[in-house]
Tab-separated table of C-alpha atoms in Angstrom:
chain	number	residue	atom	x	y	z
A	1	MET	CA	27.617	52.602	94.665
A	2	THR	CA	28.454	49.946	97.077
A	3	PHE	CA	27.664	46.324	97.451
A	4	PRO	CA	25.823	45.801	101.033
A	5	VAL	CA	27.458	43.956	103.754
A	6	PHE	CA	25.590	42.339	106.607
A	7	ASP	CA	26.607	41.820	110.155
A	8	ALA	CA	26.187	37.934	110.599
A	9	VAL	CA	24.548	38.548	113.990
A	10	ALA	CA	23.236	41.828	114.320
A	11	GLN	CA	21.780	41.714	110.732
A	12	ARG	CA	20.816	38.277	110.191
A	13	GLN	CA	17.097	38.830	109.223
A	14	PRO	CA	17.961	41.325	106.434
A	15	ALA	CA	20.825	39.235	105.336
A	16	LEU	CA	18.312	36.187	105.090
A	17	ALA	CA	16.082	38.252	103.069
A	18	HIS	CA	18.702	39.708	100.785
A	19	PHE	CA	20.199	36.169	100.297
A	20	ALA	CA	16.592	34.660	99.578
A	21	ALA	CA	16.036	37.337	97.067
A	22	MET	CA	19.490	37.731	95.174
A	23	GLY	CA	21.095	34.194	95.701
A	24	ILE	CA	24.276	36.067	97.018
A	25	VAL	CA	25.320	37.716	100.264
A	26	VAL	CA	28.315	39.070	101.998
A	27	LEU	CA	28.552	38.747	105.781
A	28	GLN	CA	30.917	40.538	108.147
A	29	CYS	CA	32.026	39.133	111.338
A	30	ALA	CA	33.728	41.095	114.021
A	31	THR	CA	36.546	39.448	115.870
A	32	ASP	CA	38.865	39.977	118.652
A	33	LEU	CA	42.066	41.694	117.587
A	34	ALA	CA	43.913	39.312	120.009
A	35	GLU	CA	42.356	36.078	118.663
A	36	SER	CA	44.612	33.618	116.718
A	37	ARG	CA	43.956	33.034	113.153
A	38	ALA	CA	42.968	29.618	113.523
A	39	ASN	CA	40.183	30.518	116.235
A	40	VAL	CA	38.979	33.339	114.013
A	41	ARG	CA	38.801	30.967	111.048
A	42	SER	CA	36.574	28.544	113.207
A	43	GLN	CA	34.516	31.265	114.466
A	44	VAL	CA	33.719	32.594	111.070
A	45	ARG	CA	32.865	29.478	109.656
A	46	GLU	CA	30.681	28.493	112.652
A	47	ALA	CA	28.880	31.861	111.778
A	48	ALA	CA	28.511	30.958	108.180
A	49	CYS	CA	27.037	27.452	109.213
A	50	GLU	CA	24.552	28.984	111.686
A	51	PHE	CA	23.438	31.590	108.832
A	52	LEU	CA	22.993	28.850	106.222
A	53	ALA	CA	21.077	26.463	108.513
A	54	GLU	CA	18.605	29.195	109.463
A	55	ARG	CA	18.340	29.864	105.774
A	56	TYR	CA	17.435	26.465	104.534
A	57	GLN	CA	15.742	25.524	107.921
A	58	ILE	CA	18.138	22.500	108.643
A	59	PRO	CA	20.177	21.757	111.659
A	60	THR	CA	23.705	23.180	111.610
A	61	GLN	CA	25.319	19.730	111.442
A	62	SER	CA	23.602	19.559	107.863
A	63	VAL	CA	25.962	22.289	106.637
A	64	ASN	CA	29.434	21.252	105.617
A	65	ILE	CA	32.303	23.627	104.542
A	66	VAL	CA	34.668	21.806	102.580
A	67	SER	CA	38.203	23.172	101.805
A	68	ALA	CA	41.622	22.339	100.448
A	69	ALA	CA	44.901	24.149	100.438
A	70	GLY	CA	44.958	26.158	97.110
A	71	THR	CA	41.227	26.227	96.677
A	72	GLN	CA	38.223	28.140	97.454
A	73	PRO	CA	35.981	26.689	100.015
A	74	THR	CA	32.489	25.412	99.238
A	75	CYS	CA	29.242	24.695	101.336
A	76	ARG	CA	27.546	21.325	100.939
A	77	ILE	CA	23.927	21.511	102.451
A	78	GLN	CA	22.464	18.346	103.292
A	79	PHE	CA	18.534	18.127	103.220
A	80	PRO	CA	16.657	15.276	104.474
A	81	ASP	CA	14.564	14.464	101.784
A	82	LEU	CA	16.267	16.347	98.778
A	83	ALA	CA	19.629	16.053	96.828
A	84	PRO	CA	22.486	17.824	98.522
A	85	LYS	CA	23.051	21.551	97.453
A	86	VAL	CA	26.547	22.998	96.893
A	87	LEU	CA	27.063	26.695	97.424
A	88	PHE	CA	30.028	28.932	96.388
A	89	MET	CA	32.032	30.542	99.172
A	90	SER	CA	34.982	32.801	99.814
A	91	ILE	CA	36.417	34.044	102.967
A	92	SER	CA	38.801	36.867	104.022
A	93	HIS	CA	40.335	37.947	107.026
A	94	GLU	CA	41.996	41.065	108.716
A	95	LYS	CA	42.651	41.853	112.401
A	96	GLY	CA	39.253	42.710	113.908
A	97	LEU	CA	37.078	41.803	111.053
A	98	SER	CA	36.292	38.877	108.581
A	99	LEU	CA	34.065	38.540	105.456
A	100	VAL	CA	32.135	35.454	104.029
A	101	GLY	CA	30.573	35.732	100.593
A	102	LEU	CA	28.164	33.082	99.867
A	103	SER	CA	26.542	32.347	96.265
A	104	GLU	CA	23.911	30.017	95.283
A	105	GLU	CA	24.515	30.341	91.690
A	106	VAL	CA	27.925	31.858	90.523
A	107	PRO	CA	31.453	31.726	91.940
A	108	VAL	CA	32.187	34.364	94.277
A	109	GLY	CA	35.263	36.052	95.501
A	110	VAL	CA	35.842	38.473	98.481
A	111	ASP	CA	38.956	40.096	99.800
A	112	LEU	CA	39.434	42.550	102.733
A	113	LEU	CA	42.167	44.989	103.494
A	114	VAL	CA	43.073	47.569	105.938
A	115	VAL	CA	44.142	50.840	104.690
A	116	GLY	CA	47.072	52.302	106.580
A	117	GLU	CA	49.184	55.366	106.398
A	118	ASP	CA	52.589	53.630	106.334
A	119	PHE	CA	52.319	53.681	102.451
A	120	ASP	CA	55.791	53.338	100.545
A	121	PHE	CA	54.965	54.700	97.009
A	122	GLU	CA	58.226	53.613	95.488
A	123	GLU	CA	57.616	49.902	96.573
A	124	GLN	CA	54.024	49.910	95.737
A	125	GLN	CA	54.580	51.312	92.423
A	126	ALA	CA	56.873	48.403	91.715
A	127	VAL	CA	54.219	46.189	92.857
A	128	ALA	CA	51.579	47.963	90.439
A	129	GLN	CA	54.038	47.406	87.625
A	130	LEU	CA	54.056	43.635	88.193
A	131	TYR	CA	50.498	42.870	89.140
A	132	PHE	CA	48.327	45.718	87.480
A	133	GLY	CA	50.308	46.222	84.225
A	134	ALA	CA	52.069	49.055	82.672
A	135	ALA	CA	49.132	51.166	81.891
A	136	VAL	CA	47.696	50.964	85.400
A	137	ALA	CA	50.829	51.473	87.060
A	138	ALA	CA	51.324	54.796	84.776
A	139	ASP	CA	47.740	55.915	85.870
A	140	PHE	CA	48.615	55.586	89.516
A	141	ALA	CA	52.018	57.376	89.026
A	142	HIS	CA	50.081	60.306	87.089
A	143	ALA	CA	47.344	60.443	89.652
A	144	ARG	CA	49.866	60.663	92.461
A	145	ALA	CA	51.923	63.406	90.661
A	146	ARG	CA	48.828	65.444	89.818
A	147	ARG	CA	46.968	64.558	93.058
A	148	LEU	CA	43.991	63.856	91.048
A	149	ASN	CA	41.660	60.925	91.460
A	150	HIS	CA	40.960	59.010	88.331
A	151	HIS	CA	37.533	57.792	88.072
A	152	ASP	CA	38.583	54.731	85.923
A	153	LEU	CA	40.361	53.395	89.045
A	154	ASN	CA	37.051	52.832	90.738
A	155	LEU	CA	35.147	49.732	90.278
A	156	PRO	CA	32.239	49.148	87.673
A	157	LEU	CA	29.543	49.216	90.290
A	158	LYS	CA	26.634	47.992	88.294
A	159	PRO	CA	23.561	45.968	89.702
A	160	TYR	CA	23.972	42.320	89.958
A	161	PRO	CA	22.430	40.629	86.741
A	162	LYS	CA	19.798	38.985	88.870
A	163	GLN	CA	16.809	40.874	89.931
A	164	PRO	CA	17.446	42.976	92.904
A	165	LEU	CA	15.059	43.387	96.002
A	166	LYS	CA	12.281	45.904	95.455
A	167	GLN	CA	13.879	48.299	97.571
A	168	PRO	CA	17.180	49.586	96.130
A	169	LEU	CA	20.280	48.340	97.592
A	170	LYS	CA	22.622	50.988	96.491
A	171	GLN	CA	24.381	53.687	98.582
A	172	PRO	CA	26.647	56.500	97.740
A	173	LEU	CA	30.050	55.649	96.964
A	174	LYS	CA	32.562	56.880	99.279
A	175	GLN	CA	35.123	59.105	97.431
A	176	ILE	CA	38.653	57.603	97.149
A	177	ASP	CA	40.780	60.586	97.791
A	178	THR	CA	44.143	59.090	98.755
A	179	TYR	CA	46.664	57.089	96.513
A	180	ALA	CA	46.904	54.453	99.211
A	181	GLU	CA	43.047	53.898	98.885
A	182	GLN	CA	43.148	53.576	95.171
A	183	PHE	CA	45.986	51.192	95.316
A	184	ALA	CA	44.225	49.097	97.995
A	185	LEU	CA	41.023	49.206	96.144
A	186	ARG	CA	42.789	47.859	92.969
A	187	TRP	CA	44.540	45.266	94.874
A	188	ALA	CA	41.486	43.783	96.575
A	189	ARG	CA	39.747	43.768	93.130
A	190	LEU	CA	42.583	41.766	91.746
A	191	GLU	CA	42.601	39.197	94.873
A	192	ALA	CA	38.693	38.928	94.825
A	193	GLN	CA	38.660	38.238	91.109
A	194	LEU	CA	41.404	35.659	91.545
A	195	LYS	CA	39.640	33.880	94.406
A	196	CYS	CA	36.340	33.993	92.174
A	197	HIS	CA	38.275	31.984	89.513
A	198	GLY	CA	40.062	29.784	92.152
A	199	LEU	CA	43.385	31.123	91.119
A	200	GLY	CA	46.323	31.984	93.279
A	201	ILE	CA	48.116	35.474	93.009
A	202	CYS	CA	49.920	35.763	89.750
A	203	GLU	CA	51.539	38.557	87.821
A	204	PHE	CA	49.979	40.594	85.156
A	205	SER	CA	49.437	38.839	81.829
A	206	GLU	CA	46.944	39.350	78.785
A	207	GLN	CA	45.750	35.639	79.530
A	208	ARG	CA	45.093	36.522	83.158
A	209	GLU	CA	43.344	39.654	82.580
A	210	GLN	CA	41.063	37.903	79.859
A	211	ALA	CA	40.049	35.228	82.431
A	212	LEU	CA	39.417	37.987	85.006
A	213	SER	CA	37.396	40.049	82.594
A	214	LYS	CA	34.518	37.217	83.123
A	215	CYS	CA	34.180	38.550	86.809
A	216	LYS	CA	32.291	41.924	87.895
A	217	ALA	CA	33.777	43.471	90.831
A	218	TYR	CA	31.857	45.437	93.482
A	219	ARG	CA	33.317	47.696	96.270
A	220	LEU	CA	31.860	46.637	99.702
A	221	ASP	CA	30.044	48.848	102.114
A	222	LEU	CA	32.561	48.681	104.825
A	223	PRO	CA	33.407	50.925	107.823
A	224	SER	CA	36.926	52.820	107.878
A	225	PRO	CA	39.628	51.692	107.926
A	226	TYR	CA	38.400	48.444	106.014
A	227	LEU	CA	38.276	48.277	102.232
A	228	GLY	CA	36.666	45.218	100.420
A	229	VAL	CA	35.668	44.057	97.138
A	230	CYS	CA	33.247	41.359	96.236
A	231	ALA	CA	33.653	39.535	92.542
A	232	LEU	CA	31.029	37.704	90.914
A	233	GLN	CA	31.654	35.263	87.912
A	234	ILE	CA	29.223	36.319	84.945
A	235	ALA	CA	30.426	34.213	81.967
């Protein structure tokens, strides 16, 4: 199963309906490959502000994205006659595409990667040992050696605890059939979970894993060659 992603422009109305019903939405924004990162960041934040302004029926100037180095951004919604509302937010960029995760109730983290063919097994196996732990690194090594897909490397794609829309939002999970995709999916999950907790990248430890166990991770429904994960805090 995959978690739905909505185009911030072309699928605005379905995205608004999903957000109103679920309190969580992931938007995708297509960007120019030649655009500078600073311009991409500005465009994506503008798209998020426009989306939230329409959701809450307020001017875009009443949506303020607050961020500081080393922390997750948040959205402050200013209403004319009500107390301000603060939303959880997470953003991830790759060339040509950006993701924005928005949540009304729980912390959210999103991460986006491009799966390429220039994959160095020895280098990434060392990375797996450092950041995923010995057990997962061994699983990757065995999977590569046997050319098998280990189902335990896939994400637990259970429905989000809040009541879903009446129409199921589940779609078939695209089979992960390469080592590079398995590694990228595991890395994206780690990054998304760390963002969900407001943590920077850090090596494997039992303490880290205990903290990250409070997040549920969902693979995002994205076009190839992009791969992404959304993490939501559940405790």
